[in-house]
Tab-separated table of C-alpha atoms and ligand atoms in Angstrom:
chain	number	residue	atom	x	y	z
A	600	MET	CA	107.712	92.860	162.486
A	601	GLN	CA	108.229	93.691	166.342
A	602	PHE	CA	111.137	96.498	166.642
A	603	THR	CA	113.205	97.130	169.332
A	604	HIS	CA	114.883	100.102	171.261
A	605	GLU	CA	117.934	99.383	168.987
A	606	HIS	CA	116.160	99.071	165.638
A	607	ASP	CA	115.012	102.974	166.429
A	608	GLU	CA	119.158	103.654	167.453
A	609	ILE	CA	119.982	102.094	164.582
A	610	ARG	CA	117.443	104.063	162.040
A	611	ARG	CA	118.274	107.940	164.333
A	612	THR	CA	122.080	107.415	164.397
A	613	LEU	CA	122.157	106.936	160.041
A	614	LYS	CA	118.941	110.262	159.770
A	615	ARG	CA	121.843	111.306	161.456
A	616	PHE	CA	124.851	110.301	160.184
A	617	ILE	CA	123.176	111.009	156.217
A	618	ALA	CA	122.236	113.993	157.146
A	619	ASP	CA	125.465	115.949	158.223
A	620	GLU	CA	128.530	113.592	156.150
A	621	ILE	CA	126.708	112.593	153.227
A	622	ASN	CA	123.562	114.420	151.650
A	623	PRO	CA	125.918	117.282	151.582
A	624	HIS	CA	128.074	115.736	149.179
A	625	VAL	CA	126.391	113.432	146.722
A	626	ASP	CA	126.071	116.141	144.318
A	627	ALA	CA	129.520	116.147	143.386
A	628	TRP	CA	129.740	112.764	144.085
A	629	GLU	CA	127.216	111.756	141.215
A	630	ALA	CA	129.248	114.420	138.690
A	631	ALA	CA	132.829	113.441	139.597
A	632	GLU	CA	131.351	109.869	138.650
A	633	GLN	CA	133.103	108.216	142.368
A	634	PHE	CA	132.289	108.698	146.068
A	635	PRO	CA	135.290	108.418	148.959
A	636	ALA	CA	134.412	104.923	150.434
A	637	HIS	CA	137.143	104.329	152.541
A	638	GLU	CA	136.275	108.442	153.954
A	639	VAL	CA	133.146	106.778	154.272
A	640	PHE	CA	133.699	103.220	155.407
A	641	LYS	CA	135.697	103.886	157.908
A	642	LYS	CA	133.206	105.984	159.569
A	643	LEU	CA	130.310	104.086	159.051
A	644	GLY	CA	132.463	101.716	160.831
A	645	ASP	CA	132.750	103.694	163.737
A	646	LEU	CA	129.679	104.225	164.094
A	647	GLY	CA	129.669	100.003	164.440
A	648	LEU	CA	127.419	99.953	161.312
A	649	LEU	CA	129.159	97.913	158.695
A	650	GLY	CA	128.471	94.915	160.545
A	651	LEU	CA	125.390	94.562	162.260
A	652	THR	CA	125.351	90.816	161.409
A	653	LYS	CA	128.163	89.441	161.685
A	654	PRO	CA	129.896	87.469	164.805
A	655	ALA	CA	131.635	89.480	167.412
A	656	GLU	CA	134.532	87.686	167.331
A	657	SER	CA	135.392	89.743	163.368
A	658	GLY	CA	134.042	93.256	165.674
A	659	GLY	CA	130.595	93.037	164.718
A	660	MET	CA	127.112	92.294	166.873
A	661	ALA	CA	126.083	89.781	166.390
A	662	LEU	CA	122.789	90.621	165.965
A	663	ASP	CA	119.075	89.081	163.775
A	664	TYR	CA	118.783	89.872	160.110
A	665	SER	CA	115.898	92.196	160.735
A	666	TYR	CA	118.375	94.988	161.787
A	667	SER	CA	119.930	94.874	158.418
A	668	VAL	CA	116.486	95.407	157.304
A	669	VAL	CA	116.368	97.946	159.532
A	670	MET	CA	119.594	99.349	158.444
A	671	ALA	CA	119.089	98.745	154.179
A	672	GLU	CA	115.635	100.863	154.502
A	673	ALA	CA	117.286	103.862	156.757
A	674	LEU	CA	119.853	104.267	153.677
A	675	GLY	CA	117.308	105.543	151.730
A	676	ASP	CA	117.476	108.720	152.809
A	677	ILE	CA	120.327	108.779	150.882
A	678	ASP	CA	120.059	111.318	147.698
A	679	CYS	CA	121.785	108.754	144.636
A	680	GLY	CA	121.103	105.219	144.368
A	681	ALA	CA	124.922	104.190	143.718
A	682	VAL	CA	126.633	105.512	147.977
A	683	PRO	CA	123.307	103.026	149.447
A	684	MET	CA	124.471	99.747	147.169
A	685	ALA	CA	128.419	99.994	147.675
A	686	ILE	CA	127.232	99.903	151.644
A	687	GLY	CA	124.721	96.940	151.082
A	688	VAL	CA	127.385	95.747	149.019
A	689	GLN	CA	130.620	95.751	152.493
A	690	THR	CA	127.866	94.641	154.317
A	691	ASP	CA	125.738	92.237	152.100
A	692	MET	CA	127.169	90.945	149.972
A	693	ALA	CA	130.541	90.195	149.298
A	694	THR	CA	130.968	89.748	153.773
A	695	PRO	CA	128.191	87.324	154.579
A	696	ALA	CA	129.499	84.098	153.230
A	697	LEU	CA	133.196	85.009	154.819
A	698	ALA	CA	131.586	85.919	157.415
A	699	ARG	CA	129.454	81.862	157.737
A	700	PHE	CA	131.765	80.295	156.274
A	701	GLY	CA	136.242	82.071	156.243
A	702	SER	CA	138.109	79.957	158.583
A	703	ASP	CA	139.224	82.137	161.858
A	704	ALA	CA	142.656	83.666	159.793
A	705	LEU	CA	139.875	84.475	156.765
A	706	ARG	CA	137.507	85.942	159.006
A	707	ARG	CA	140.830	88.197	161.243
A	708	ASP	CA	142.924	89.586	157.845
A	709	TYR	CA	139.593	90.214	156.201
A	710	LEU	CA	136.047	90.416	157.425
A	711	ALA	CA	137.322	92.128	160.531
A	712	PRO	CA	138.675	94.876	158.651
A	713	ALA	CA	135.182	95.058	156.404
A	714	ILE	CA	133.402	95.536	159.444
A	715	ALA	CA	136.165	97.970	160.718
A	716	GLY	CA	135.620	100.089	157.515
A	717	ASP	CA	139.528	99.932	156.961
A	718	HIS	CA	138.876	97.289	154.067
A	719	VAL	CA	136.910	98.555	151.223
A	720	ALA	CA	134.756	95.269	149.422
A	721	CYS	CA	133.559	93.994	146.593
A	722	ILE	CA	131.623	90.978	144.815
A	723	GLY	CA	132.757	89.182	141.770
A	724	VAL	CA	129.948	87.004	140.771
A	725	SER	CA	129.251	87.973	137.025
A	726	GLU	CA	131.424	88.065	133.716
A	727	PRO	CA	131.905	89.794	130.266
A	728	GLY	CA	130.169	86.517	128.971
A	729	ALA	CA	127.832	85.502	131.923
A	730	GLY	CA	126.183	87.051	134.470
A	731	SER	CA	122.051	86.264	135.261
A	732	ASP	CA	123.473	82.200	133.957
A	733	VAL	CA	125.531	81.827	137.446
A	734	ALA	CA	127.336	78.889	136.283
A	735	ALA	CA	127.562	79.674	133.148
A	736	ILE	CA	131.038	82.175	134.328
A	737	ARG	CA	134.237	80.899	133.034
A	738	THR	CA	136.929	82.729	135.584
A	739	THR	CA	139.418	79.550	136.354
A	740	ALA	CA	141.145	78.958	139.997
A	741	ARG	CA	143.683	76.286	139.400
A	742	LYS	CA	146.189	74.396	142.242
A	743	ASP	CA	149.310	74.839	141.595
A	744	GLY	CA	150.878	74.097	144.866
A	745	ALA	CA	149.663	76.211	147.726
A	746	ASP	CA	148.283	77.853	145.614
A	747	TYR	CA	145.129	78.976	142.995
A	748	VAL	CA	146.550	80.894	139.857
A	749	ILE	CA	143.262	83.038	138.671
A	750	ASN	CA	142.577	83.414	135.614
A	751	GLY	CA	139.531	85.345	133.618
A	752	ALA	CA	137.925	88.450	133.740
A	753	LYS	CA	134.653	90.459	136.735
A	754	MET	CA	132.714	92.414	134.865
A	755	TRP	CA	130.645	95.156	136.526
A	756	ILE	CA	131.756	94.671	140.160
A	757	THR	CA	130.590	97.452	142.155
A	758	ASN	CA	133.260	98.918	144.270
A	759	SER	CA	136.336	96.847	142.334
A	760	LEU	CA	138.204	100.403	141.213
A	761	GLN	CA	138.663	100.837	145.347
A	762	ALA	CA	138.214	97.722	146.564
A	763	ASP	CA	140.574	95.849	149.020
A	764	TRP	CA	139.405	92.461	148.030
A	765	MET	CA	138.060	90.789	146.121
A	766	CYS	CA	135.117	87.814	146.709
A	767	LEU	CA	136.335	85.683	143.720
A	768	LEU	CA	133.295	83.671	142.115
A	769	ALA	CA	135.819	80.909	140.098
A	770	ASN	CA	135.564	77.415	138.279
A	771	THR	CA	138.105	74.955	140.923
A	772	SER	CA	137.296	71.735	138.966
A	773	GLU	CA	136.603	70.470	135.686
A	774	ALA	CA	132.996	68.833	138.317
A	775	ALA	CA	129.194	69.703	137.079
A	776	ALA	CA	128.908	73.702	136.097
A	777	HIS	CA	126.886	73.947	140.187
A	778	LYS	CA	129.660	71.239	141.907
A	779	ASN	CA	133.132	72.910	140.453
A	780	LYS	CA	133.188	76.943	141.798
A	781	SER	CA	134.932	77.836	144.282
A	782	LEU	CA	133.666	81.953	147.008
A	783	ILE	CA	137.750	82.922	147.290
A	784	VAL	CA	139.066	86.654	149.082
A	785	VAL	CA	141.238	88.116	146.386
A	786	PRO	CA	143.197	91.268	147.777
A	787	MET	CA	142.907	93.192	145.367
A	788	ASP	CA	146.857	94.426	144.870
A	789	THR	CA	147.564	90.854	143.587
A	790	PRO	CA	149.660	91.301	140.747
A	791	GLY	CA	148.099	89.792	137.615
A	792	ILE	CA	145.584	92.250	138.911
A	793	THR	CA	144.136	94.718	136.333
A	794	LYS	CA	141.378	96.865	136.601
A	795	ALA	CA	140.883	97.422	133.310
A	796	LYS	CA	137.847	100.134	132.808
A	797	LYS	CA	135.926	102.477	134.678
A	798	ILE	CA	132.253	101.576	133.158
A	799	ARG	CA	129.972	105.018	132.478
A	800	LYS	CA	126.454	103.774	133.113
A	801	ILE	CA	123.217	105.605	133.465
A	802	GLY	CA	122.636	106.341	136.974
A	803	MET	CA	123.806	104.761	140.025
A	804	MET	CA	126.373	107.765	139.244
A	805	ALA	CA	128.424	108.417	142.171
A	806	SER	CA	129.420	104.365	142.037
A	807	ASP	CA	132.846	102.806	140.190
A	808	THR	CA	132.133	99.597	138.655
A	809	GLY	CA	134.571	98.330	136.793
A	810	LEU	CA	135.474	95.546	134.214
A	811	ILE	CA	138.419	94.038	136.578
A	812	HIS	CA	141.303	91.241	134.467
A	813	PHE	CA	143.074	88.732	136.391
A	814	ASP	CA	146.059	87.299	134.207
A	815	ASP	CA	147.778	84.477	136.747
A	816	VAL	CA	146.990	85.950	140.041
A	817	ARG	CA	148.210	84.049	142.578
A	818	VAL	CA	146.804	83.269	146.047
A	819	PRO	CA	147.133	81.431	148.521
A	820	GLN	CA	144.286	78.343	148.475
A	821	THR	CA	143.804	78.966	152.898
A	822	ASN	CA	142.078	82.332	151.094
A	823	ARG	CA	139.443	79.482	149.622
A	824	ILE	CA	135.682	80.652	151.478
A	825	GLY	CA	135.216	77.301	153.489
A	826	GLU	CA	135.276	73.928	151.425
A	827	GLU	CA	135.903	73.465	147.549
A	828	GLY	CA	132.990	73.236	145.637
A	829	LEU	CA	130.802	74.199	147.673
A	830	GLY	CA	130.643	78.155	146.403
A	831	PHE	CA	127.511	77.688	143.470
A	832	THR	CA	125.888	77.271	146.819
A	833	TYR	CA	126.856	79.648	149.427
A	834	GLN	CA	126.946	82.493	146.429
A	835	MET	CA	123.385	81.431	146.539
A	836	GLN	CA	122.665	81.693	149.764
A	837	GLN	CA	124.423	85.098	149.888
A	838	PHE	CA	121.352	85.904	146.911
A	839	GLN	CA	119.113	85.654	149.496
A	840	GLU	CA	120.767	87.862	151.795
A	841	GLU	CA	121.710	90.221	148.886
A	842	ARG	CA	118.080	90.689	147.757
A	843	LEU	CA	116.352	91.362	150.423
A	844	TRP	CA	118.699	94.131	151.290
A	845	ALA	CA	117.796	95.515	147.720
A	846	ALA	CA	114.415	94.998	148.643
A	847	ALA	CA	114.758	96.669	151.610
A	848	ASN	CA	117.178	99.802	149.712
A	849	ALA	CA	114.164	100.330	147.464
A	850	ILE	CA	110.929	101.412	149.904
A	851	GLU	CA	111.611	105.332	151.639
A	852	GLY	CA	113.661	106.540	148.004
A	853	LEU	CA	110.408	105.285	146.316
A	854	SER	CA	108.419	107.136	149.608
A	855	ARG	CA	110.664	109.843	148.998
A	856	CYS	CA	109.651	110.299	145.157
A	857	ILE	CA	106.378	109.827	145.840
A	858	ARG	CA	106.320	112.835	149.216
A	859	LEU	CA	108.400	114.799	146.423
A	860	THR	CA	105.964	114.864	143.484
A	861	ALA	CA	103.303	115.899	145.537
A	862	ASP	CA	105.210	118.197	147.891
A	863	TYR	CA	106.036	120.220	143.938
A	864	ALA	CA	102.587	118.756	141.980
A	865	ARG	CA	100.209	121.561	145.275
A	866	GLU	CA	102.907	123.913	144.265
A	867	ARG	CA	103.089	124.006	141.175
A	868	SER	CA	100.122	125.837	139.413
A	869	ILE	CA	97.822	124.563	135.542
A	870	PHE	CA	94.364	125.554	134.629
A	871	GLY	CA	93.955	127.903	137.564
A	872	ARG	CA	94.526	125.283	140.254
A	873	SER	CA	97.495	123.210	141.771
A	874	VAL	CA	98.606	119.890	139.496
A	875	LEU	CA	98.101	117.741	142.782
A	876	ASP	CA	94.358	118.936	142.394
A	877	HIS	CA	93.604	117.212	139.016
A	878	GLN	CA	91.942	113.711	141.217
A	879	VAL	CA	93.710	111.712	137.873
A	880	VAL	CA	97.051	113.106	140.167
A	881	HIS	CA	96.541	112.500	143.978
A	882	TYR	CA	94.594	108.939	143.195
A	883	LYS	CA	97.555	108.155	140.556
A	884	LEU	CA	100.271	109.260	144.136
A	885	ALA	CA	97.277	107.676	146.493
A	886	GLU	CA	98.639	103.710	144.127
A	887	LEU	CA	101.303	104.600	144.901
A	888	LYS	CA	101.925	105.115	147.696
A	889	THR	CA	99.983	101.454	148.701
A	890	GLU	CA	102.243	100.148	145.920
A	891	VAL	CA	105.296	100.788	147.893
A	892	GLU	CA	103.236	100.474	150.905
A	893	ALA	CA	102.717	96.771	150.266
A	894	LEU	CA	106.055	95.857	149.363
A	895	ARG	CA	107.292	98.002	152.841
A	896	ALA	CA	104.992	95.224	154.634
A	897	LEU	CA	106.219	91.883	151.890
A	898	VAL	CA	109.611	93.029	152.784
A	899	TYR	CA	109.095	92.367	157.076
A	900	LEU	CA	107.814	89.640	156.407
A	901	ALA	CA	110.290	87.921	155.072
A	902	THR	CA	112.759	89.618	157.257
A	903	GLU	CA	110.934	87.571	160.206
A	904	LYS	CA	110.734	84.147	157.805
A	905	TYR	CA	114.725	84.711	157.604
A	906	VAL	CA	114.814	85.618	161.483
A	907	ALA	CA	112.698	82.017	162.567
A	908	GLY	CA	115.681	79.621	160.130
A	909	GLY	CA	113.182	79.483	157.324
A	910	ASP	CA	113.843	79.109	153.767
A	911	VAL	CA	113.676	82.415	152.039
A	912	THR	CA	114.465	81.757	148.410
A	913	GLU	CA	111.040	82.323	147.378
A	914	TRP	CA	110.514	85.223	149.574
A	915	ALA	CA	113.627	87.099	148.864
A	916	SER	CA	113.056	86.497	145.245
A	917	MET	CA	108.906	88.159	145.131
A	918	ALA	CA	110.219	90.776	146.996
A	919	LYS	CA	112.712	92.156	145.541
A	920	LEU	CA	111.013	91.784	142.003
A	921	LYS	CA	108.168	94.395	143.715
A	922	SER	CA	110.787	95.930	144.736
A	923	CYS	CA	111.718	96.765	141.138
A	924	ARG	CA	108.873	96.737	138.906
A	925	LEU	CA	107.874	99.503	141.756
A	926	SER	CA	111.514	101.270	141.257
A	927	ARG	CA	110.914	101.381	137.889
A	928	LEU	CA	107.026	101.922	138.017
A	929	VAL	CA	107.356	104.738	140.785
A	930	PRO	CA	110.047	107.337	139.438
A	931	ASP	CA	108.228	107.593	136.456
A	932	ALA	CA	104.731	107.570	137.353
A	933	CYS	CA	106.469	110.804	139.129
A	934	MET	CA	108.145	111.803	136.742
A	935	GLN	CA	105.605	112.536	134.505
A	936	TYR	CA	103.828	115.393	137.870
A	937	TRP	CA	106.982	117.406	136.956
A	938	GLY	CA	106.306	117.874	133.045
A	939	GLY	CA	109.488	119.534	131.632
A	940	MET	CA	111.774	119.948	134.841
A	941	GLY	CA	111.790	116.128	135.186
A	942	TYR	CA	113.197	115.844	132.307
A	943	THR	CA	116.185	117.848	133.404
A	944	TRP	CA	119.682	115.716	134.857
A	945	ASP	CA	119.415	117.487	138.518
A	946	ASN	CA	115.834	117.121	139.318
A	947	PRO	CA	115.986	114.576	142.135
A	948	VAL	CA	113.331	112.478	140.576
A	949	SER	CA	114.939	111.614	137.239
A	950	ARG	CA	117.878	110.947	139.719
A	951	PHE	CA	115.484	107.479	141.134
A	952	TYR	CA	114.173	106.807	138.004
A	953	ARG	CA	117.857	106.332	136.216
A	954	ASP	CA	118.853	105.106	139.087
A	955	GLY	CA	116.027	102.644	139.377
A	956	ARG	CA	116.008	100.792	136.660
A	957	LEU	CA	119.310	99.396	137.797
A	958	GLY	CA	117.392	96.322	140.341
A	959	SER	CA	115.391	94.314	136.724
A	960	ILE	CA	118.596	93.828	135.955
A	961	ALA	CA	121.452	94.162	138.460
A	962	GLY	CA	121.642	90.715	140.986
A	963	GLY	CA	119.163	89.223	139.500
A	964	ALA	CA	117.194	89.930	136.919
A	965	ASP	CA	113.043	90.560	137.563
A	966	GLU	CA	112.634	87.120	135.215
A	967	VAL	CA	115.686	85.181	136.824
A	968	MET	CA	113.015	86.460	140.153
A	969	LEU	CA	110.323	85.053	137.922
A	970	GLY	CA	112.433	81.591	137.346
A	971	ILE	CA	112.840	80.910	141.338
A	972	ILE	CA	109.244	82.278	142.365
A	973	ALA	CA	107.508	79.551	138.833
A	974	LYS	CA	110.694	76.971	141.021
A	975	TYR	CA	109.372	77.536	144.249
A	976	MET	CA	105.156	77.129	142.584
A	977	HIS	CA	106.223	73.850	140.928
A	978	THR	CA	105.489	75.250	137.781
A	979	LEU	CA	108.419	76.022	135.856
A	980	PRO	CA	109.451	73.634	133.163
A	981	ALA	CA	112.510	70.939	134.264
A	982	ARG	CA	115.155	70.795	131.491
A	983	GLY	CA	115.757	68.720	129.269
B	106	FAD	C1	125.806	98.947	137.561
B	106	FAD	C2	126.040	97.523	137.951
B	106	FAD	C3	126.495	96.770	138.975
B	106	FAD	C4	126.857	95.327	139.877
B	106	FAD	N1	127.514	95.307	140.500
B	106	FAD	C5	128.025	94.019	140.719
B	106	FAD	C6	128.601	93.295	141.856
B	106	FAD	O1	128.520	94.486	142.365
B	106	FAD	N2	128.867	92.094	141.487
B	106	FAD	C7	128.685	90.919	140.191
B	106	FAD	O2	129.113	90.321	140.184
B	106	FAD	N3	127.394	91.664	139.518
B	106	FAD	C8	127.321	93.108	139.043
B	106	FAD	N4	126.860	93.383	138.328
B	106	FAD	C9	126.048	92.558	136.634
B	106	FAD	C10	125.126	92.519	136.536
B	106	FAD	O3	124.069	90.963	138.536
B	106	FAD	C11	123.861	91.902	136.376
B	106	FAD	O4	124.498	92.897	134.466
B	106	FAD	C12	122.747	91.345	136.187
B	106	FAD	O5	123.374	89.666	136.511
B	106	FAD	C13	122.660	90.543	135.097
B	106	FAD	O6	123.477	89.784	133.896
B	106	FAD	P1	124.488	90.871	132.545
B	106	FAD	O7	124.117	91.095	132.570
B	106	FAD	O8	124.957	88.708	131.623
B	106	FAD	O9	122.480	90.211	131.176
B	106	FAD	P2	122.270	88.592	131.138
B	106	FAD	O10	122.703	87.667	131.909
B	106	FAD	O11	123.737	88.669	129.696
B	106	FAD	O12	120.962	89.033	130.342
B	106	FAD	C14	120.064	89.839	129.998
B	106	FAD	C15	119.150	89.932	129.940
B	106	FAD	O13	117.677	88.124	129.223
B	106	FAD	C16	117.166	88.416	130.462
B	106	FAD	N5	117.224	86.797	131.219
B	106	FAD	C17	117.720	86.408	132.476
B	106	FAD	N6	116.747	85.699	132.546
B	106	FAD	C18	115.908	84.906	131.745
B	106	FAD	C19	115.089	83.714	131.541
B	106	FAD	N7	115.026	82.653	131.980
B	106	FAD	N8	114.540	83.530	130.781
B	106	FAD	C20	114.092	85.367	130.595
B	106	FAD	N9	114.854	85.973	130.026
B	106	FAD	C21	116.521	86.216	131.366
B	106	FAD	C22	116.617	90.062	131.332
B	106	FAD	O14	115.986	90.387	131.358
B	106	FAD	C23	118.576	90.207	131.138
B	106	FAD	O15	117.910	91.328	132.135
B	106	FAD	C24	126.128	95.318	138.685
B	106	FAD	C25	125.656	94.955	137.200
B	106	FAD	C26	125.509	97.033	136.723
B	106	FAD	C27	124.424	97.009	135.588
């Protein structure tokens, strides 16, 4: 990928911002199982970083997707996975469809404040009974006069306890499962919404993950993003950016995990020499670094294809799959060389280990990625 002065400037700005405004607070936010999303997003909005690829009319910078990828990579400098994930939800998961297909009024009222950092957004696809199988969601939005009346529940929703609005996927008709869905912007203070539960997790501690109930929630039909019945298609498109973003975001954390481990292993002595001096250790770290750089190359290649306008579904899926596999492999291998220290809660590598486990499950599990890749390989059996 060819990097410009603007790419470098984004990297520099984020490095400074993360060092000054985020990393000093990460341990406290992790312990509190929450971070101040409005405060952090406002500062990022003021720096112009929440709308790199969004239209200029909404306050964005209208740059191509390589800039989002560079930002996702740079956010890997944050000392936890939760805060970058929350930022990624705002910039590349809850807002791409709104930017692309939303009406002028919707973009003015919801996209522009999200880009400015005045609103926190979340994306509501998964439900208690449907995650991997997006077509199986049960939440409905029934037409009543000029409104939709929404009933159902969304589960695992990142940012949802602090969010101002949700980009919600709901069934808006009785048509076939891929043609009956719409994306709707739902303000989170609408009567009938209950933030039923904050879900405790094994990692991504600073991120709020909610179970949200919808009980006769009324929003105007004008809050629908784009055409009725195209929500599934829009969401599948939106997933491509989410998956590229997630793959890019993993790279720096994995590299840091290896570097920190080499530093520790160099200092720690066993059997008369440093842990690092044992060939099995430095060879293993060399192998892991090679894997991470292969991931970087795959992410850049997928990004180039996306920027050139091609269908990137297969490549984004391969990039996400590889990043999620490595997010399990690398921290697990590195933890080994820290001995008992690696098994303690506050160790940086144990945080990578806990946070990194999410990738293979969320945003399309590894098996979902394999299914997509197999489909593009024409090796996936047709379902009867
Ligand atoms: C911390 C966290 C944050 C999240 N944030 C959000 C969010 O902001 N918005 C949102 O909408 N969702 C969010 N999710 C939900 C996430 O995307 C789902 O958990 C994920 O899609 C898996 O769905 P599920 O949990 O229902 O598992 P299921 O769909 O029940 O799948 C269970 C397992 O089945 C396996 N599997 C899946 N498909 C296949 C297949 N074809 N063949 C074989 N095996 C398969 C996988 O191993 C999978 O893990 C989040 C989840 C977590 C844990």
